[in-house]
Amino acid sequence: MTDQNKLWLPGAIGRRQLLVGAGAATVLVACGGDDKPSAATTANSTGTTTGATTATGDTTATTAATATTVAAAAGKKGGTLRVGVVGSTNDLIDGQYIVARADQARLITGWESIANYDDDFNIAYNNSLAEEIEAKAPDLYVVRLKAGVEFHNGKTVSAEDLVYSFKRLTDPALGIAPALSEFVDANSFKILDDLTVQITLLKPSVAFLYGLADYGATIVPVDYARFAGDPTTQIGTGAFKLKSFTPGSESVHVRHENYWGESYLDEVQIIDFSDQAAIVNALTSGDIDVAIDLPFAQAAAVESNGDLSLLESEAGNWQTITMRVDVAPFDDVRVRQAMRLIVNREEMVQRVLSGHGRVGNDMYGVLDGSYPKDFAQREQDIDAAKALLKDAGQENLSVELFAPDDTAGLPEYITAFAEQAKAAGVNVTATVLDGGTYWGAEYTQRAFATSYWSTRPYLNQVAQGSLPTATYPETHWPPADSDFVDLYNEAVGEVDADKRNGIIREMQQEEYDDGGNIIAYFQNLLDGYSVNVKGAVARPNLLNFDHFGRGWKNIWLES
């Protein structure tokens, strides 16, 4: 099996993979498939990474270990960190769910996932709550939690909390992870002792373990509920606990004195701003210490300011123009194909990202070994786009394209696309909405819109956004006559890597030929910060500012 055909799964990672993400809302991914035996993976939280493999038929046992939590460097105790992020009155705090980036920052501040990724995107436990996860089969997992971890209210994290966290994700009244209910139910969990839970999936999933490392796969205490006005209800395990929260204004988080790891700051303030220009102004004037998601055009100005620093991470994060495949005019595949041919991708990288990224090809999961690097790179072809539109009866098409004002790159993306579309006779009205409105009730309902995502393994991303049961069905993929769902279910249960990647190849071909995403580029993550802020490292990660300083525990202030 060549490196290109390796899937981003246990036992199939042999090369350095960089991951730094600016992801949209994320929840635990569950996947389904057939009943074949699978790789069994065990990892614990001490020592250095090792591998011991024995194989019998299709069953492989792999053991990996990862070092315990180590701070980025010896830090200075005390101080208040002021973090600026674009937010609105629609901001929420939920230990397992987010919509906008402000919600993301607050989730990471208070809660921690079951597992995490290391710098090579292997499963690790140094920044998470599990001590060990054993994948005994594609439908059987055992999770053992770290001992002595305390919630913000002093309660010790237990197996009951882990079970409750899964059940909350599948609660239909909350709608956090609807796809997960196809793979676990109330009978899927068996508590083996105070810290250990056995999980039996309704359908096998070779991707399940990696879902446990997604940043929304957190543990909340029994009876936890979303913020509804009382900050004392927001109980997590993170290094900082909520003191106060006013949506659209700010949240204040104070040190969790009984945190199981190391932290330095006394307090973190996450401050909402109406737009990115206001954040940049606040950073340059010294009103905030960190500016999350810096506009790409401002990178040079920040670098040239002796009082500021720029944190830039290159990886597989992607922004997309989304076309709903189930509504006109994009229910006609010819229109979708034409829109993709309108894009000048090199120009997008320079104009939208100011060069801080690289060209995309309408496919996600670029760091997954199954990414189709050999698919022909799509180039701008105005004549072909015109021909497709004429054939579809959509000459002189007029359409409105939406973007939020709270995500660097998306307003510029739609403006550039609207100008490029003129050459094909398409009139695109580029409409930028405030983030509160954009991510509100109409999110995922607009026919022509935009979004942003962290990179993740292909099958996990499919579960997030490309299935009828997806949490964020932005393109409403797949079309009614597609076999895409059947292929997905077959792929996640297939333990033979070559066979699985053959199935994935069919799925990718469908999305490449007929899909609803226009992925013109993969963008770098850019954040600005004061030079007295220490501990952030430009390294592989899922989220902005070094995974928000891993919930700010790695960050300290130098006088």
Coordinates of C-alpha atoms in Angstrom, one line a residue:
M1 CA 0.0 0.0 0.0
T2 CA 1.5 3.3 -1.0
D3 CA 1.6 6.3 1.4
Q4 CA -1.0 8.0 -0.8
N5 CA -3.5 5.3 0.0
K6 CA -3.1 5.3 3.7
L7 CA -6.2 6.4 5.6
W8 CA -5.9 8.7 8.6
L9 CA -6.6 5.9 11.0
P10 CA -4.9 4.0 13.8
G11 CA -2.0 1.9 12.4
A12 CA -1.9 3.8 9.1
I13 CA 0.2 6.8 10.0
G14 CA 3.8 6.7 9.1
R15 CA 4.7 10.2 8.0
R16 CA 4.7 13.7 9.6
Q17 CA 1.3 15.4 9.0
L18 CA 0.8 19.0 10.0
L19 CA -2.5 20.1 11.2
V20 CA -3.5 23.5 12.3
G21 CA -7.2 24.3 12.0
A22 CA -9.7 27.2 12.1
G23 CA -12.6 24.8 12.1
A24 CA -16.3 25.5 12.2
A25 CA -18.5 23.9 14.8
T26 CA -17.3 20.4 15.7
V27 CA -18.8 17.5 17.6
L28 CA -17.9 13.9 18.1
V29 CA -17.9 12.0 14.9
A30 CA -19.4 8.5 14.7
C31 CA -19.3 6.3 11.7
G32 CA -20.9 3.0 10.5
G33 CA -20.2 0.0 8.4
D34 CA -20.1 -3.8 8.2
D35 CA -19.1 -6.4 10.7
K36 CA -15.6 -7.3 9.7
P37 CA -12.8 -7.6 12.3
S38 CA -10.6 -4.5 12.6
A39 CA -7.4 -3.0 13.9
A40 CA -7.2 -3.0 17.7
T41 CA -5.4 0.0 19.0
T42 CA -4.3 0.6 22.6
A43 CA -2.6 3.9 23.8
N44 CA -1.7 5.2 27.2
S45 CA -0.6 8.5 28.5
T46 CA 3.0 7.8 29.7
G47 CA 6.3 7.3 27.9
T48 CA 7.2 8.0 24.3
T49 CA 5.5 6.8 21.2
T50 CA 6.1 3.1 20.5
G51 CA 4.6 0.5 18.3
A52 CA 4.1 -3.2 18.9
T53 CA 2.1 -5.0 16.2
T54 CA 0.9 -8.5 15.8
A55 CA -1.4 -9.6 13.0
T56 CA -3.8 -12.5 12.6
G57 CA -5.7 -12.4 9.4
D58 CA -7.4 -9.0 9.2
T59 CA -6.9 -8.2 12.9
T60 CA -4.0 -6.1 14.0
A61 CA -3.1 -5.0 17.5
T62 CA -1.2 -1.8 17.8
T63 CA 0.0 -0.1 21.0
A64 CA 1.1 3.5 21.2
A65 CA 2.1 5.7 24.1
T66 CA 2.4 9.5 24.4
A67 CA 4.1 11.7 26.9
T68 CA 2.2 13.3 29.7
T69 CA 1.4 17.0 29.8
V70 CA 4.4 19.3 29.5
A71 CA 4.1 23.0 29.4
A72 CA 5.6 24.8 26.4
A73 CA 8.2 26.3 28.7
A74 CA 8.6 27.5 32.3
G75 CA 6.1 30.3 32.6
K76 CA 5.4 33.2 35.0
K77 CA 2.4 32.9 37.3
G78 CA -0.3 35.6 37.4
G79 CA -2.0 38.2 35.2
T80 CA -5.0 38.7 33.0
L81 CA -5.0 37.8 29.3
R82 CA -7.4 39.8 27.1
V83 CA -8.4 38.0 24.0
G84 CA -10.3 39.7 21.1
V85 CA -12.6 37.7 18.8
V86 CA -15.5 38.7 16.5
G87 CA -18.7 37.9 18.3
S88 CA -22.4 38.8 18.7
T89 CA -25.4 38.6 20.9
N90 CA -26.0 35.1 19.4
D91 CA -22.8 33.8 21.1
L92 CA -23.3 30.8 23.2
I93 CA -21.5 28.6 25.7
D94 CA -21.9 24.9 25.5
G95 CA -19.3 22.4 26.6
Q96 CA -20.0 20.2 23.5
Y97 CA -21.3 22.5 20.8
I98 CA -20.3 25.7 19.0
V99 CA -21.5 27.7 16.0
A100 CA -19.1 30.7 15.6
R101 CA -15.5 31.2 16.5
A102 CA -16.3 33.1 19.7
D103 CA -18.1 30.0 20.9
Q104 CA -15.2 27.9 19.9
A105 CA -12.8 30.0 22.0
R106 CA -15.0 29.7 25.1
L107 CA -15.5 25.9 24.7
I108 CA -11.8 25.3 24.6
T109 CA -11.3 27.5 27.7
G110 CA -13.6 25.4 29.9
W111 CA -13.7 21.9 28.5
E112 CA -11.3 19.2 27.4
S113 CA -11.7 16.3 24.9
I114 CA -11.5 12.6 25.6
A115 CA -8.3 12.2 23.5
N116 CA -6.2 14.7 21.5
Y117 CA -3.8 14.7 18.5
D118 CA -0.1 15.1 18.8
D119 CA 2.1 17.2 16.5
D120 CA 2.1 14.3 14.0
F121 CA -1.6 13.9 14.2
N122 CA -1.4 10.6 16.1
I123 CA -3.8 9.9 18.9
A124 CA -2.4 11.2 22.2
Y125 CA -3.6 11.9 25.7
N126 CA -1.3 14.6 27.1
N127 CA -4.0 17.3 26.7
S128 CA -7.1 15.3 27.2
L129 CA -9.0 13.3 29.8
A130 CA -8.5 9.7 28.8
E131 CA -5.6 7.7 30.2
E132 CA -6.1 4.9 27.6
I133 CA -8.4 3.9 24.8
E134 CA -8.5 0.4 23.5
A135 CA -10.1 -0.3 20.1
K136 CA -10.8 -4.1 20.5
A137 CA -12.8 -4.2 17.2
P138 CA -14.4 -1.7 14.8
D139 CA -17.5 -1.8 17.0
L140 CA -16.0 -2.2 20.5
Y141 CA -14.0 0.4 22.4
V142 CA -12.8 0.7 26.0
V143 CA -12.1 4.2 27.4
R144 CA -10.2 4.5 30.7
L145 CA -10.1 8.0 32.2
K146 CA -7.3 9.7 34.1
A147 CA -7.7 9.3 37.8
G148 CA -8.2 12.4 40.1
V149 CA -9.4 14.9 37.4
E150 CA -11.8 17.4 39.0
F151 CA -14.5 19.4 37.4
H152 CA -14.7 23.1 38.3
N153 CA -17.2 22.4 41.1
G154 CA -14.8 19.9 42.8
K155 CA -16.6 16.8 41.6
T156 CA -14.2 14.0 40.3
V157 CA -14.7 13.1 36.7
S158 CA -16.1 9.6 36.5
A159 CA -17.3 6.9 34.0
E160 CA -20.9 8.2 34.6
D161 CA -19.9 11.6 33.3
L162 CA -18.4 10.0 30.2
V163 CA -21.6 8.1 29.5
Y164 CA -23.8 11.2 30.1
S165 CA -21.6 13.2 27.7
F166 CA -22.3 10.7 24.9
K167 CA -26.0 10.5 25.7
R168 CA -26.2 14.3 25.7
L169 CA -24.6 14.4 22.2
T170 CA -27.4 12.1 20.9
D171 CA -30.3 13.9 22.6
P172 CA -32.7 14.7 19.7
A173 CA -34.0 17.7 21.6
L174 CA -30.5 19.3 21.5
G175 CA -29.5 18.2 18.0
I176 CA -25.8 18.4 18.7
A177 CA -24.7 15.2 16.9
P178 CA -27.7 13.6 15.1
A179 CA -25.4 11.2 13.2
L180 CA -24.1 9.7 16.4
S181 CA -27.5 8.2 17.3
E182 CA -27.1 5.8 14.3
F183 CA -24.1 4.2 16.1
V184 CA -24.7 4.4 19.8
D185 CA -27.8 4.2 22.0
A186 CA -28.6 3.9 25.7
N187 CA -27.5 0.3 25.6
S188 CA -24.1 1.0 24.0
F189 CA -22.3 1.8 27.3
K190 CA -21.2 -0.5 30.0
I191 CA -19.5 1.0 33.0
L192 CA -16.6 -1.4 34.0
D193 CA -15.4 0.6 37.0
D194 CA -15.4 4.3 38.2
L195 CA -13.0 5.3 35.4
T196 CA -13.7 2.8 32.6
V197 CA -16.4 2.5 30.0
Q198 CA -16.9 -0.1 27.3
I199 CA -18.6 1.2 24.2
T200 CA -20.3 -1.1 21.8
L201 CA -21.3 0.6 18.5
L202 CA -24.4 -0.3 16.7
K203 CA -22.4 -0.3 13.5
P204 CA -18.6 -0.8 13.2
S205 CA -16.5 2.3 12.7
V206 CA -12.7 2.3 11.9
A207 CA -12.8 6.1 12.3
F208 CA -14.4 6.2 15.8
L209 CA -11.2 6.6 17.7
Y210 CA -10.2 9.7 15.8
G211 CA -13.6 11.2 16.6
L212 CA -12.8 11.0 20.3
A213 CA -9.9 13.4 19.6
D214 CA -12.1 16.0 18.0
Y215 CA -12.2 19.2 20.1
G216 CA -16.0 18.9 20.6
A217 CA -15.7 15.4 22.0
T218 CA -15.5 16.7 25.6
I219 CA -16.7 15.3 28.9
V220 CA -19.3 17.3 30.8
P221 CA -20.7 16.4 34.2
V222 CA -24.0 14.5 34.7
D223 CA -27.0 16.9 34.2
Y224 CA -24.9 19.5 32.5
A225 CA -26.9 22.0 30.3
R226 CA -26.0 24.9 28.0
F227 CA -25.5 28.4 29.5
A228 CA -28.8 30.0 30.3
G229 CA -27.7 32.9 32.5
D230 CA -26.0 31.3 35.5
P231 CA -22.2 30.9 35.1
T232 CA -22.0 28.5 37.9
T233 CA -23.7 25.9 35.8
Q234 CA -20.9 25.8 33.2
I235 CA -18.8 23.1 34.7
G236 CA -15.9 21.7 32.8
T237 CA -12.4 20.3 33.5
G238 CA -10.4 23.1 31.7
A239 CA -7.7 25.2 33.3
F240 CA -10.2 28.1 33.6
K241 CA -13.8 28.3 34.9
L242 CA -16.5 30.7 33.9
K243 CA -17.0 33.7 36.2
S244 CA -19.3 35.7 34.0
F245 CA -20.7 35.8 30.4
T246 CA -22.6 38.5 28.5
P247 CA -23.3 37.4 24.9
G248 CA -22.0 40.0 22.5
S249 CA -19.8 41.6 25.1
E250 CA -17.4 39.4 27.0
S251 CA -16.8 36.3 29.1
V252 CA -14.5 36.2 32.1
H253 CA -12.7 33.0 33.1
V254 CA -10.7 32.5 36.3
R255 CA -8.1 30.0 37.2
H256 CA -9.3 26.4 38.1
E257 CA -7.2 26.0 41.2
N258 CA -7.5 22.2 41.3
Y259 CA -6.7 21.8 37.6
W260 CA -5.0 18.4 36.9
G261 CA -2.3 20.0 34.8
E262 CA -0.2 23.2 34.8
S263 CA -1.4 26.8 34.1
Y264 CA -0.1 30.3 34.7
L265 CA -2.7 33.0 34.2
D266 CA -5.1 34.2 36.9
E267 CA -7.8 35.2 34.5
V268 CA -8.8 35.2 30.8
Q269 CA -11.1 37.7 29.3
I270 CA -12.6 36.8 25.9
I271 CA -13.9 40.1 24.5
D272 CA -16.4 40.4 21.6
F273 CA -15.8 42.9 18.8
S274 CA -18.2 43.7 16.0
D275 CA -15.7 43.1 13.2
Q276 CA -12.1 42.3 12.5
A277 CA -11.1 45.9 11.9
A278 CA -12.1 46.7 15.4
I279 CA -10.0 43.8 16.7
V280 CA -6.9 45.0 14.9
N281 CA -7.4 48.5 16.2
A282 CA -7.7 47.1 19.8
L283 CA -4.5 45.1 19.4
T284 CA -2.4 47.9 18.0
S285 CA -3.7 50.3 20.7
G286 CA -2.9 47.8 23.5
D287 CA -6.6 47.2 24.5
I288 CA -6.2 43.5 24.0
D289 CA -3.3 41.1 24.1
V290 CA -4.4 38.6 21.5
A291 CA -6.3 39.1 18.2
I292 CA -7.9 35.8 17.0
D293 CA -8.2 35.2 13.3
L294 CA -6.3 38.2 11.9
P295 CA -7.3 39.5 8.5
F296 CA -4.7 38.3 6.0
A297 CA -4.1 41.8 4.6
Q298 CA -3.0 42.9 8.1
A299 CA -0.3 40.3 8.5
A300 CA 2.5 42.6 7.2
A301 CA 1.4 45.5 9.4
V302 CA 1.5 43.3 12.5
E303 CA 4.9 41.9 11.7
S304 CA 6.3 45.4 11.2
N305 CA 5.1 46.6 14.6
G306 CA 7.8 46.0 17.2
D307 CA 5.3 45.6 20.0
L308 CA 3.4 42.8 18.2
S309 CA 4.0 39.4 16.9
L310 CA 2.3 37.2 14.3
L311 CA 1.5 33.5 14.8
E312 CA 1.1 31.8 11.5
S313 CA 0.4 28.1 11.0
E314 CA 0.3 26.3 7.7
A315 CA -1.9 23.2 7.3
G316 CA -5.1 21.9 5.8
N317 CA -7.7 24.4 6.9
W318 CA -10.2 25.3 4.2
Q319 CA -12.8 27.8 3.3
T320 CA -15.6 27.1 0.9
I321 CA -18.4 28.5 -1.2
T322 CA -21.3 26.2 -0.6
M323 CA -24.0 25.4 -3.2
R324 CA -27.1 23.6 -2.0
V325 CA -27.5 20.7 -4.3
D326 CA -31.2 20.3 -3.5
V327 CA -32.5 23.8 -4.6
A328 CA -32.4 25.8 -7.8
P329 CA -30.3 26.7 -9.6
F330 CA -27.7 24.5 -7.9
D331 CA -29.8 21.3 -8.1
D332 CA -28.6 21.2 -11.7
V333 CA -25.1 19.7 -11.6
R334 CA -24.1 21.7 -14.7
V335 CA -24.6 24.9 -12.8
R336 CA -22.4 23.6 -9.9
Q337 CA -19.7 22.6 -12.4
A338 CA -19.8 26.0 -14.1
M339 CA -19.4 27.8 -10.8
R340 CA -16.2 25.8 -10.1
L341 CA -14.8 26.6 -13.5
I342 CA -15.3 30.3 -12.9
V343 CA -12.7 30.4 -10.1
N344 CA -9.2 31.6 -10.7
R345 CA -7.6 29.9 -7.8
E346 CA -4.1 31.4 -7.9
E347 CA -5.7 34.8 -7.9
M348 CA -7.8 33.8 -4.9
V349 CA -4.7 32.8 -2.9
Q350 CA -3.1 36.2 -3.6
R351 CA -6.2 38.4 -3.4
V352 CA -8.0 36.8 -0.5
L353 CA -5.2 35.4 1.5
S354 CA -2.4 37.8 0.6
G355 CA -0.4 34.7 -0.3
H356 CA -0.9 33.1 3.1
G357 CA -2.2 29.7 1.8
R358 CA -2.1 27.4 -1.2
V359 CA -4.4 26.4 -4.1
G360 CA -7.3 24.0 -3.5
N361 CA -9.1 21.6 -5.8
D362 CA -12.7 21.5 -4.4
M363 CA -11.7 18.6 -2.2
Y364 CA -11.2 18.5 1.6
G365 CA -9.1 16.3 3.9
V366 CA -5.8 17.3 2.2
L367 CA -3.7 15.8 5.0
D368 CA -5.4 12.5 4.9
G369 CA -3.3 9.9 3.0
S370 CA -6.4 9.1 0.9
Y371 CA -6.5 12.7 -0.5
P372 CA -6.8 12.4 -4.3
K373 CA -3.6 14.3 -5.3
D374 CA -3.9 12.9 -8.7
F375 CA -7.2 14.4 -9.5
A376 CA -6.7 17.0 -12.3
Q377 CA -6.2 20.4 -10.8
R378 CA -9.2 22.5 -11.7
E379 CA -8.4 25.7 -13.6
Q380 CA -10.4 28.7 -14.6
D381 CA -12.2 28.0 -17.9
I382 CA -14.7 30.7 -18.7
D383 CA -15.7 29.3 -22.1
A384 CA -16.6 25.9 -20.5
A385 CA -18.5 27.6 -17.7
K386 CA -20.5 29.6 -20.2
A387 CA -21.3 26.4 -22.2
L388 CA -22.5 24.6 -19.1
L389 CA -24.7 27.4 -18.1
K390 CA -26.2 27.7 -21.5
D391 CA -26.9 24.0 -21.6
A392 CA -28.6 24.3 -18.2
G393 CA -30.7 27.2 -19.4
Q394 CA -29.0 29.6 -16.9
E395 CA -27.3 32.1 -19.2
N396 CA -27.1 35.5 -17.5
L397 CA -27.7 33.9 -14.2
S398 CA -28.2 36.2 -11.2
V399 CA -27.6 34.9 -7.7
E400 CA -26.8 36.2 -4.2
L401 CA -23.8 34.9 -2.4
F402 CA -23.5 35.3 1.4
A403 CA -20.6 35.5 3.9
P404 CA -20.2 36.5 7.5
D405 CA -18.1 39.4 8.7
D406 CA -16.5 37.5 11.5
T407 CA -14.2 35.1 9.6
A408 CA -11.1 36.4 7.9
G409 CA -11.1 35.7 4.2
L410 CA -14.8 34.9 3.6
P411 CA -15.9 38.5 2.7
E412 CA -13.0 38.8 0.4
Y413 CA -13.7 35.4 -1.1
I414 CA -17.2 36.3 -2.2
T415 CA -16.1 39.7 -3.5
A416 CA -13.4 38.2 -5.6
F417 CA -15.7 35.4 -6.8
A418 CA -18.4 38.0 -7.9
E419 CA -15.8 39.8 -10.0
Q420 CA -14.5 36.6 -11.6
A421 CA -18.1 35.5 -12.4
K422 CA -18.7 38.5 -14.6
A423 CA -16.6 37.1 -17.3
A424 CA -19.0 34.1 -17.5
G425 CA -22.0 36.4 -17.7
V426 CA -23.1 35.6 -14.1
N427 CA -24.3 38.4 -11.9
V428 CA -23.3 37.6 -8.3
T429 CA -24.5 39.9 -5.5
A430 CA -21.9 39.6 -2.7
T431 CA -23.7 40.1 0.6
V432 CA -21.8 40.3 3.9
L433 CA -23.9 39.8 7.0
D434 CA -22.9 40.3 10.6
G435 CA -21.8 37.1 12.2
G436 CA -24.8 36.9 14.6
T437 CA -27.2 37.0 11.7
Y438 CA -25.2 34.7 9.4
W439 CA -24.8 31.9 11.8
G440 CA -28.4 32.1 13.0
A441 CA -31.5 30.4 11.8
E442 CA -30.6 30.7 8.1
Y443 CA -27.2 29.0 8.4
T444 CA -27.2 25.8 6.3
Q445 CA -30.4 27.0 4.6
R446 CA -29.0 29.5 2.1
A447 CA -28.6 28.3 -1.5
F448 CA -25.2 30.1 -2.1
A449 CA -23.1 30.8 1.0
T450 CA -19.7 30.3 2.6
S451 CA -18.1 28.4 5.5
Y452 CA -14.8 27.5 7.1
W453 CA -13.5 24.2 8.5
S454 CA -10.5 22.7 10.3
T455 CA -8.9 19.8 8.5
R456 CA -9.8 16.3 9.6
P457 CA -9.7 12.8 8.2
Y458 CA -11.9 12.4 5.1
L459 CA -14.5 10.0 6.6
N460 CA -14.8 12.1 9.8
Q461 CA -15.4 15.2 7.7
V462 CA -18.0 13.4 5.6
A463 CA -19.9 12.7 8.9
Q464 CA -19.6 16.4 9.8
G465 CA -20.9 18.0 6.7
S466 CA -21.6 15.6 3.7
L467 CA -24.4 13.3 4.9
P468 CA -28.2 13.8 5.3
T469 CA -27.6 13.3 9.1
A470 CA -24.6 15.7 9.2
T471 CA -24.5 18.3 12.0
Y472 CA -23.8 21.0 9.5
P473 CA -25.3 20.1 6.1
E474 CA -24.2 23.2 4.3
T475 CA -24.5 21.8 0.7
H476 CA -27.2 19.3 1.5
W477 CA -25.1 16.6 -0.2
P478 CA -25.6 14.0 -1.5
P479 CA -28.3 14.3 -4.3
A480 CA -31.2 11.9 -3.9
D481 CA -30.1 9.6 -6.6
S482 CA -26.5 9.2 -5.3
D483 CA -25.0 6.0 -3.7
F484 CA -22.7 8.2 -1.6
V485 CA -24.3 7.3 1.8
D486 CA -24.1 3.5 1.0
L487 CA -20.4 4.0 0.0
Y488 CA -19.7 5.8 3.3
N489 CA -21.3 3.1 5.4
E490 CA -19.3 0.5 3.5
A491 CA -16.0 2.5 3.9
V492 CA -16.2 3.1 7.6
G493 CA -16.7 -0.6 8.3
E494 CA -14.0 -1.9 5.9
V495 CA -10.9 -2.9 7.8
D496 CA -8.9 -3.8 4.7
A497 CA -7.0 -0.5 3.9
D498 CA -6.8 -1.0 0.2
K499 CA -10.5 -1.9 -0.2
R500 CA -11.5 1.0 2.1
N501 CA -9.4 3.5 0.1
G502 CA -11.0 2.1 -3.1
I503 CA -14.4 2.9 -1.7
I504 CA -13.2 6.4 -0.5
R505 CA -11.9 7.0 -4.0
E506 CA -15.4 6.5 -5.4
M507 CA -16.8 8.9 -2.8
Q508 CA -14.2 11.5 -3.6
Q509 CA -14.8 11.2 -7.3
E510 CA -18.5 11.9 -6.8
E511 CA -17.8 15.0 -4.8
Y512 CA -15.1 16.1 -7.2
D513 CA -17.4 15.7 -10.3
D514 CA -20.7 16.8 -8.8
G515 CA -20.3 18.2 -5.3
G516 CA -21.5 21.4 -3.8
N517 CA -18.2 22.9 -2.4
I518 CA -16.0 25.4 -4.2
I519 CA -12.7 25.0 -2.3
A520 CA -10.4 27.4 -4.0
Y521 CA -7.6 27.3 -1.4
F522 CA -6.3 26.0 1.9
Q523 CA -5.6 29.0 4.2
N524 CA -3.0 29.5 6.9
L525 CA -4.1 30.5 10.4
L526 CA -3.1 34.0 11.4
D527 CA -3.3 35.5 14.9
G528 CA -1.7 38.7 16.3
Y529 CA -0.5 39.2 19.8
S530 CA 1.5 41.4 22.1
V531 CA 5.2 40.5 22.5
N532 CA 4.7 40.1 26.2
V533 CA 2.4 37.1 25.6
K534 CA 4.4 33.9 25.8
G535 CA 3.8 30.2 25.4
A536 CA 2.1 30.1 22.0
V537 CA 3.9 27.9 19.4
A538 CA 3.4 27.7 15.6
R539 CA 3.0 24.0 15.6
P540 CA 0.5 21.4 14.3
N541 CA -2.9 22.0 15.9
L542 CA -6.6 22.2 15.2
L543 CA -7.5 25.7 16.1
N544 CA -6.3 29.3 16.2
F545 CA -3.5 30.6 18.4
D546 CA -2.0 27.2 19.2
H547 CA -5.4 25.6 19.9
F548 CA -6.2 28.7 22.0
G549 CA -3.1 28.0 24.0
R550 CA -4.6 24.6 24.8
G551 CA -7.4 26.4 26.8
W552 CA -4.8 29.1 27.7
K553 CA -3.0 26.8 30.1
N554 CA 0.3 27.2 28.1
I555 CA 0.1 31.0 28.0
W556 CA 1.8 33.4 30.4
L557 CA 2.5 37.1 30.5
E558 CA 6.0 38.7 30.7
S559 CA 6.1 42.1 32.3

